Each structure stands twice: as C-alpha cells, then as structure tokens.
Coordinates of C-alpha atoms in Angstrom, one line a residue:
M69 CA 0.0 0.0 0.0
P70 CA 1.2 3.6 -0.6
F71 CA 1.4 4.4 3.2
K72 CA 1.8 1.9 6.0
I73 CA 2.6 2.2 9.7
I74 CA 5.0 -0.6 10.7
R75 CA 6.7 -1.7 13.9
Q76 CA 10.2 -2.5 12.7
D77 CA 13.8 -1.3 13.0
I78 CA 14.3 1.3 10.3
T79 CA 17.9 0.3 9.8
K80 CA 16.8 -3.1 8.5
L81 CA 14.3 -2.0 5.9
K82 CA 15.0 -2.7 2.2
V83 CA 13.7 0.5 0.8
D84 CA 15.2 3.1 -1.5
A85 CA 15.6 5.7 1.2
I86 CA 15.3 6.0 5.0
V87 CA 15.0 9.2 6.8
N88 CA 17.4 10.1 9.7
A89 CA 16.0 12.4 12.4
A90 CA 19.1 14.5 12.2
N91 CA 20.6 17.5 14.1
P92 CA 21.7 20.7 12.2
D93 CA 25.4 19.7 12.3
L94 CA 24.6 16.2 11.0
R95 CA 26.6 14.7 13.8
R96 CA 26.0 11.2 15.1
G97 CA 23.4 11.5 18.0
G98 CA 21.4 9.1 20.1
G99 CA 18.2 7.2 19.4
V100 CA 17.3 6.6 15.8
C101 CA 20.1 8.8 14.6
G102 CA 22.7 6.8 16.5
A103 CA 21.3 3.5 15.2
I104 CA 21.4 4.7 11.6
F105 CA 25.0 5.8 11.9
A106 CA 26.1 2.6 13.5
A107 CA 24.3 0.4 10.9
A108 CA 25.5 2.5 7.9
G109 CA 29.1 2.6 9.2
A110 CA 29.7 5.6 11.4
R111 CA 33.0 6.7 10.0
Q112 CA 32.1 6.8 6.4
L113 CA 28.7 8.3 7.0
Q114 CA 30.1 11.1 9.2
M115 CA 32.7 11.9 6.5
A116 CA 29.8 12.3 3.9
C117 CA 27.7 14.4 6.4
D118 CA 30.6 16.7 7.1
Q119 CA 30.6 17.8 3.4
L120 CA 26.9 18.9 3.7
T121 CA 26.7 20.6 7.1
P122 CA 25.2 22.7 8.5
I123 CA 21.5 22.6 7.5
K124 CA 18.6 24.5 8.9
T125 CA 15.5 23.1 10.7
G126 CA 13.1 21.7 8.2
E127 CA 15.7 21.2 5.6
V128 CA 17.2 17.9 4.4
A129 CA 20.5 16.5 3.1
V130 CA 21.1 13.3 1.2
T131 CA 23.9 10.8 1.6
P132 CA 24.5 7.2 0.4
G133 CA 23.1 4.4 2.6
Y134 CA 26.5 2.7 2.8
D135 CA 26.1 -0.5 4.8
L136 CA 22.4 -0.2 5.2
P137 CA 19.9 -2.1 3.0
A138 CA 18.5 1.3 2.0
K139 CA 20.3 3.0 -1.0
L140 CA 20.1 6.5 0.5
I141 CA 19.8 8.3 3.8
I142 CA 17.8 11.5 3.8
H143 CA 18.8 13.5 6.8
A144 CA 15.9 15.7 8.0
V145 CA 16.2 18.2 10.8
G146 CA 13.0 18.5 12.9
P147 CA 12.3 21.3 15.4
V148 CA 13.0 21.2 19.1
Y149 CA 9.4 21.4 20.5
R150 CA 8.5 24.5 22.4
V151 CA 4.9 24.8 23.5
E152 CA 4.9 28.6 23.2
E153 CA 6.0 28.2 19.6
K154 CA 3.6 25.4 18.8
E155 CA 2.4 26.6 15.4
Q156 CA 5.9 27.4 14.2
C157 CA 7.1 23.9 15.3
R158 CA 4.3 22.3 13.4
K159 CA 5.3 24.2 10.2
L160 CA 8.9 23.2 10.6
L161 CA 8.1 19.6 11.2
E162 CA 5.8 19.5 8.2
A163 CA 8.6 21.0 6.1
A164 CA 11.0 18.2 7.3
Y165 CA 8.6 15.6 6.1
R166 CA 7.7 17.4 2.8
N167 CA 11.3 18.1 1.9
S168 CA 12.2 14.5 2.6
L169 CA 9.5 13.2 0.3
E170 CA 10.5 15.7 -2.4
A171 CA 14.1 14.6 -2.1
A172 CA 13.1 11.0 -2.5
I173 CA 11.2 11.8 -5.7
A174 CA 14.2 13.9 -7.0
Q175 CA 16.4 10.8 -6.4
D176 CA 14.0 8.6 -8.3
C177 CA 13.1 6.6 -5.2
E178 CA 10.0 4.4 -5.2
S179 CA 10.0 3.8 -1.4
I180 CA 10.9 5.7 1.7
A181 CA 10.8 5.0 5.4
F182 CA 10.4 7.6 8.2
P183 CA 10.8 7.5 12.0
L184 CA 8.6 9.9 14.0
I185 CA 10.8 13.0 13.5
S186 CA 11.4 15.2 16.6
S187 CA 9.4 12.8 18.9
G188 CA 12.5 11.7 20.9
I189 CA 14.9 14.0 22.6
Y190 CA 13.5 17.0 20.7
G191 CA 10.4 16.6 22.8
Y192 CA 7.6 16.8 20.2
P193 CA 4.5 15.2 21.8
K194 CA 4.1 11.8 20.2
E195 CA 0.4 12.1 19.4
E196 CA 0.9 15.5 17.8
S197 CA 4.0 14.3 15.9
L198 CA 2.0 11.4 14.5
H199 CA -0.7 13.7 13.2
V200 CA 1.8 16.0 11.6
A201 CA 3.5 13.1 9.9
T202 CA 0.3 11.5 8.5
D203 CA -1.1 14.9 7.3
A204 CA 2.1 15.7 5.5
I205 CA 2.5 12.3 3.9
R206 CA -1.2 12.2 2.9
T207 CA -1.0 15.6 1.3
F208 CA 2.1 14.6 -0.6
L209 CA 0.6 11.3 -1.9
E210 CA -2.3 13.1 -3.4
D211 CA 0.0 14.2 -6.2
H212 CA 2.7 11.6 -6.2
E213 CA 3.2 7.8 -6.4
L214 CA 5.5 6.6 -3.6
K215 CA 5.5 3.8 -1.1
V216 CA 5.9 5.4 2.4
Y217 CA 6.5 3.6 5.6
L218 CA 6.3 5.2 9.1
T219 CA 8.3 3.0 11.4
V220 CA 7.6 2.7 15.1
F221 CA 10.3 0.7 16.8
D222 CA 8.5 0.5 20.2
R223 CA 4.7 0.3 20.4
A224 CA 4.9 2.2 23.6
A225 CA 6.2 5.2 21.6
F226 CA 3.0 5.1 19.4
R227 CA 0.2 7.4 20.6
V228 CA -3.3 7.6 19.2
S229 CA -6.0 10.0 20.4
Q230 CA -7.2 8.6 23.7
K231 CA -10.7 10.1 23.1
L232 CA -10.9 8.2 19.7
L233 CA -9.5 5.0 21.2
G234 CA -12.1 5.3 24.0
A235 CA -15.0 5.6 21.6
V236 CA -13.7 2.6 19.5
Q237 CA -13.2 0.5 22.6
S238 CA -16.8 1.2 23.8
F239 CA -18.0 0.1 20.4
I240 CA -15.9 -3.0 20.5
D241 CA -17.2 -3.8 24.0
E242 CA -20.8 -3.5 22.8
N243 CA -20.3 -5.4 19.5
Y244 CA -17.3 -7.8 19.6
V245 CA -18.5 -11.3 20.2
K246 CA -15.6 -13.5 21.5
N247 CA -17.6 -16.7 22.0
H248 CA -20.8 -17.3 20.3
D249 CA -22.9 -20.0 18.6
R250 CA -22.3 -19.9 14.9
T251 CA -25.9 -20.0 13.6
A252 CA -26.7 -20.1 9.9
A253 CA -27.1 -16.3 9.9
Q254 CA -23.9 -15.7 11.7
S255 CA -21.8 -18.1 9.6
F256 CA -22.8 -16.0 6.6
R257 CA -20.9 -13.0 8.1
T258 CA -17.5 -14.7 7.9
E259 CA -14.2 -13.8 6.4
M260 CA -14.2 -16.5 3.8
P261 CA -16.8 -17.5 1.3
V262 CA -19.2 -20.3 2.3
M263 CA -18.4 -23.6 0.5
R264 CA -20.9 -26.2 -0.6
E265 CA -20.5 -29.7 1.0
S266 CA -21.1 -31.6 -2.3
L267 CA -20.4 -30.8 -5.9
P268 CA -23.4 -29.9 -8.0
S269 CA -24.1 -31.5 -11.4
E270 CA -23.1 -30.0 -14.7
D271 CA -26.7 -28.9 -15.4
S272 CA -27.1 -27.2 -12.0
L273 CA -23.7 -25.5 -12.5
D274 CA -24.9 -24.0 -15.7
A275 CA -28.0 -22.8 -14.0
H276 CA -26.1 -21.4 -11.1
F277 CA -23.7 -19.5 -13.3
A278 CA -26.6 -18.0 -15.2
E279 CA -27.9 -16.6 -11.9
M280 CA -24.6 -15.3 -10.6
D281 CA -24.3 -11.7 -9.5
E282 CA -22.2 -9.3 -11.5
P283 CA -18.4 -9.5 -11.1
F284 CA -16.8 -7.6 -8.3
S285 CA -15.1 -5.2 -10.7
Q286 CA -18.4 -4.3 -12.3
T287 CA -20.0 -3.6 -8.9
L288 CA -17.0 -1.5 -7.8
F289 CA -16.8 0.7 -10.9
G290 CA -20.6 1.0 -11.0
M291 CA -20.4 2.4 -7.4
I292 CA -17.5 4.7 -8.4
D293 CA -19.7 6.2 -11.2
A294 CA -22.7 6.4 -9.0
K295 CA -20.8 8.3 -6.4
G296 CA -19.4 10.7 -9.0
K297 CA -15.8 9.9 -8.1
T298 CA -12.7 9.4 -10.3
D299 CA -10.6 6.2 -10.2
T300 CA -7.6 8.2 -8.9
E301 CA -9.6 9.8 -6.2
V302 CA -10.8 6.4 -5.0
Y303 CA -7.6 4.5 -5.0
K304 CA -5.6 7.2 -3.3
K305 CA -8.3 7.7 -0.6
A306 CA -8.3 3.9 -0.2
N307 CA -4.5 3.8 0.3
I308 CA -4.3 1.3 -2.6
D309 CA -1.4 1.0 -5.0
R310 CA -2.2 2.1 -8.5
K311 CA -1.0 -1.1 -10.0
L312 CA -3.3 -3.2 -7.9
F313 CA -6.2 -0.9 -8.8
S314 CA -5.4 -1.3 -12.5
K315 CA -5.4 -5.1 -12.0
I316 CA -8.9 -4.9 -10.5
R317 CA -10.1 -2.8 -13.4
S318 CA -8.5 -4.9 -16.1
C319 CA -9.1 -8.4 -14.7
K320 CA -12.9 -9.0 -14.8
N321 CA -12.8 -12.0 -12.4
Y322 CA -10.1 -10.8 -10.0
L323 CA -11.1 -10.9 -6.4
P324 CA -9.1 -8.7 -4.0
S325 CA -8.5 -9.4 -0.4
K326 CA -11.0 -8.4 2.3
K327 CA -8.8 -5.6 3.6
T328 CA -8.6 -4.2 0.1
V329 CA -12.3 -4.4 -0.4
L330 CA -12.9 -2.5 2.9
A331 CA -10.3 0.0 1.9
L332 CA -12.2 0.6 -1.3
A333 CA -15.4 1.0 0.7
I334 CA -13.7 3.7 2.8
G335 CA -12.4 5.4 -0.4
L336 CA -15.9 5.4 -1.8
E337 CA -17.4 6.6 1.6
L338 CA -19.9 3.8 1.5
N339 CA -22.5 3.3 4.2
L340 CA -22.8 -0.1 6.0
D341 CA -25.3 -1.6 3.6
E342 CA -23.3 -0.5 0.6
T343 CA -20.2 -1.9 2.2
D344 CA -21.9 -5.3 2.8
Q345 CA -22.9 -5.3 -0.9
L346 CA -19.4 -4.7 -2.0
L347 CA -18.0 -7.3 0.3
K348 CA -20.5 -9.9 -0.8
Q349 CA -19.4 -9.5 -4.5
A350 CA -15.9 -10.6 -3.4
G351 CA -17.2 -13.4 -1.2
F352 CA -16.7 -11.8 2.2
A353 CA -18.9 -10.4 5.0
L354 CA -18.3 -8.5 8.2
S355 CA -18.3 -10.4 11.4
H356 CA -18.7 -9.4 15.0
A357 CA -16.5 -12.3 15.9
V358 CA -13.5 -10.5 14.2
K359 CA -12.1 -7.5 16.0
F360 CA -10.7 -6.0 12.8
D361 CA -14.2 -6.0 11.3
V362 CA -15.8 -4.4 14.3
I363 CA -13.2 -1.6 14.3
V364 CA -13.8 -0.8 10.6
E365 CA -17.5 -1.0 11.1
Y366 CA -17.3 1.6 13.8
F367 CA -15.7 4.1 11.4
I368 CA -18.2 3.4 8.7
I369 CA -21.2 3.8 11.0
Q370 CA -19.6 7.1 12.3
Q371 CA -19.0 8.2 8.6
K372 CA -15.3 8.7 9.5
Y373 CA -13.6 7.9 6.2
D374 CA -10.0 9.0 7.0
I375 CA -8.1 5.7 6.2
F376 CA -4.9 7.0 7.8
Q377 CA -6.8 7.5 11.1
I378 CA -8.5 4.1 10.8
N379 CA -5.1 2.5 10.2
E380 CA -3.6 4.3 13.3
V381 CA -6.4 2.7 15.4
L382 CA -6.0 -0.7 13.8
F383 CA -2.2 -0.5 14.4
A384 CA -2.9 0.3 18.1
Y385 CA -5.0 -2.8 18.3
D386 CA -2.4 -4.9 16.6
Q387 CA -4.7 -5.6 13.6
P388 CA -4.0 -5.7 9.8
L389 CA -4.1 -2.3 8.1
L390 CA -6.4 -1.3 5.3
G391 CA -5.1 -0.9 1.8
G392 CA -3.3 -3.0 -0.7
K393 CA -0.2 -3.2 -2.8

C-alpha cells in the first residue's frame, strides 16, 4: 500500500531511502540517529555528512546508505518542540517531512521509510507528531506515487488520540463477540466464502452461473460512477497501490483481499449496507467475531472515512491495516 505504519527497526528496511532524524550539524546522535550511523558505518557516514553541514531546521541533506539495506539516507532536521511556539514547530516539522519526500522523488526513489521525527529528545508530543506526519504524507501522496513507511520501533512510543480509542473501545465492548454459537445467519458473516458440502451436477452449475451476481469489478466501478468519483480519487483515498487498482479494473474475475475491499469501501465513503454489498461481491462479509471487522464497522457507521486515522487505530489494536499493494 502507498502508506503503511509498521513496527520495525528502520535500519533493517529494504527501501530506496530511509530518513534520519538529524541535528543541524549532521553529527551522530542518540536514538534513531545513532542507530542509523552505527548500521551504515559511522566513520564513512560522518565523512559524507561533514561535506553537507550545517543545514537548517526543516531542511534535508542526502547521503548514500553505505552498509544499510537502503540505498540512500535523507537527513531531516526537525524542530525542538516549544509549547509557546507550537504553530511554528508544526510548520517546521511539516517541512521536514515534505522536503524528505520531495528529495526521495528527486532521487527517483520508489519507497521511503520515516521515523517519527522530533518525537525523541527533541520533545515533540508523540500524538501530535504522528498527526503532523500523517497529514504531511497524505497531502504529498495526493499528487505523487510513492510507497511510504512510518516506522515505530517500540509500540509504547506510538500514541493515538485517547478520546478516539475510548470511543472505539466502547463500540468493541458492545459489539465484539468473543464466544458465540455460529448460527446459519452468523456463519454467513464470515471472512471467507461459504463452500458447498457436495459438488453440483453440470446442469445445475450452468443454471447457477446464469444466476450469478455481476463480477466484483463491475460492482465496484458502478459504485464509483454512482458516487461521482474518479478512479484516482478512490484508490488514493483507499490507500491502494495504482498497479493493484489497475489489475482490479482490467481483470474481470479478479477478487481482491478483504482488507482491500474494505479500503475501497472507505475510499468510496460507503454506508454499512453498501459496504456489505461490495464485500458480498468478493465473497466476504463483516463479522462481530472479528475485532478487525468491528473496528472498521465503527468508522463506517460514524462516517469517518480517513483511512490513515483508521489504520492508526488498527495498528494500536495490533490488527491488519487497510489498503493493498
């Protein structure tokens, strides 16, 4: 998918570029910066940085990745957080992300990984820094094709709005069924299609195929037209890779994964009934026995169609993220 939050050591990612949360002098520091220097080869990386220093807050510099799996390191200087200069700090942090993304495009990168810039010793509140990061990345991806990863090494460092999490948790408490009798009606709302116990005859197969619903792709693109949206608008809002979306369009009988279908439902801003219809065409259904389903259902019922916010909550609950690649 174009943008994904992951819990992984940024120094181990095989991407075109990783971003170092740097200081203006581009000297080896602690935290993520120190880890990147150590993994890249501190001596050779410092020699390259010394040729580029100093840089201002919000600006970036590019060096080779050296011993890292990544080809390049984009050194971005975020602001030291000061509550009395909150708005200025936000603008500078946005600039650090935007300039990093622009540098990646200029270097012909197809993928880039970020840490949460300024959220360590620079003191930027983690929840606020997450919002700045996602807003900056989302805005950039509206006009560019790039795979972006936001790495969170320690889940304890990840903060989502407690008010939002509280509302989601209340919905889960009311709707999530951990243990239940799987009646005929409930078993329909499962993650996988229901299979027949015995094979039908050739004649009955012909009759069955004649009565089949329209293909998933036909339903999807009919909904896109009905909603008055463009293909680009939908796949970007759904956080889906353009190549995957093209495959859905060109392959009449292609059936995407459940998380991709739900991402498309979010991109189309479907209500719950419309979402059920789209899922059915791909052989899926929502289930209150699946926490992932319950969380996504909450956002659809609330008409909250920000897929980045949904994925932040799914990540906090250790669930798969919406989208596709």
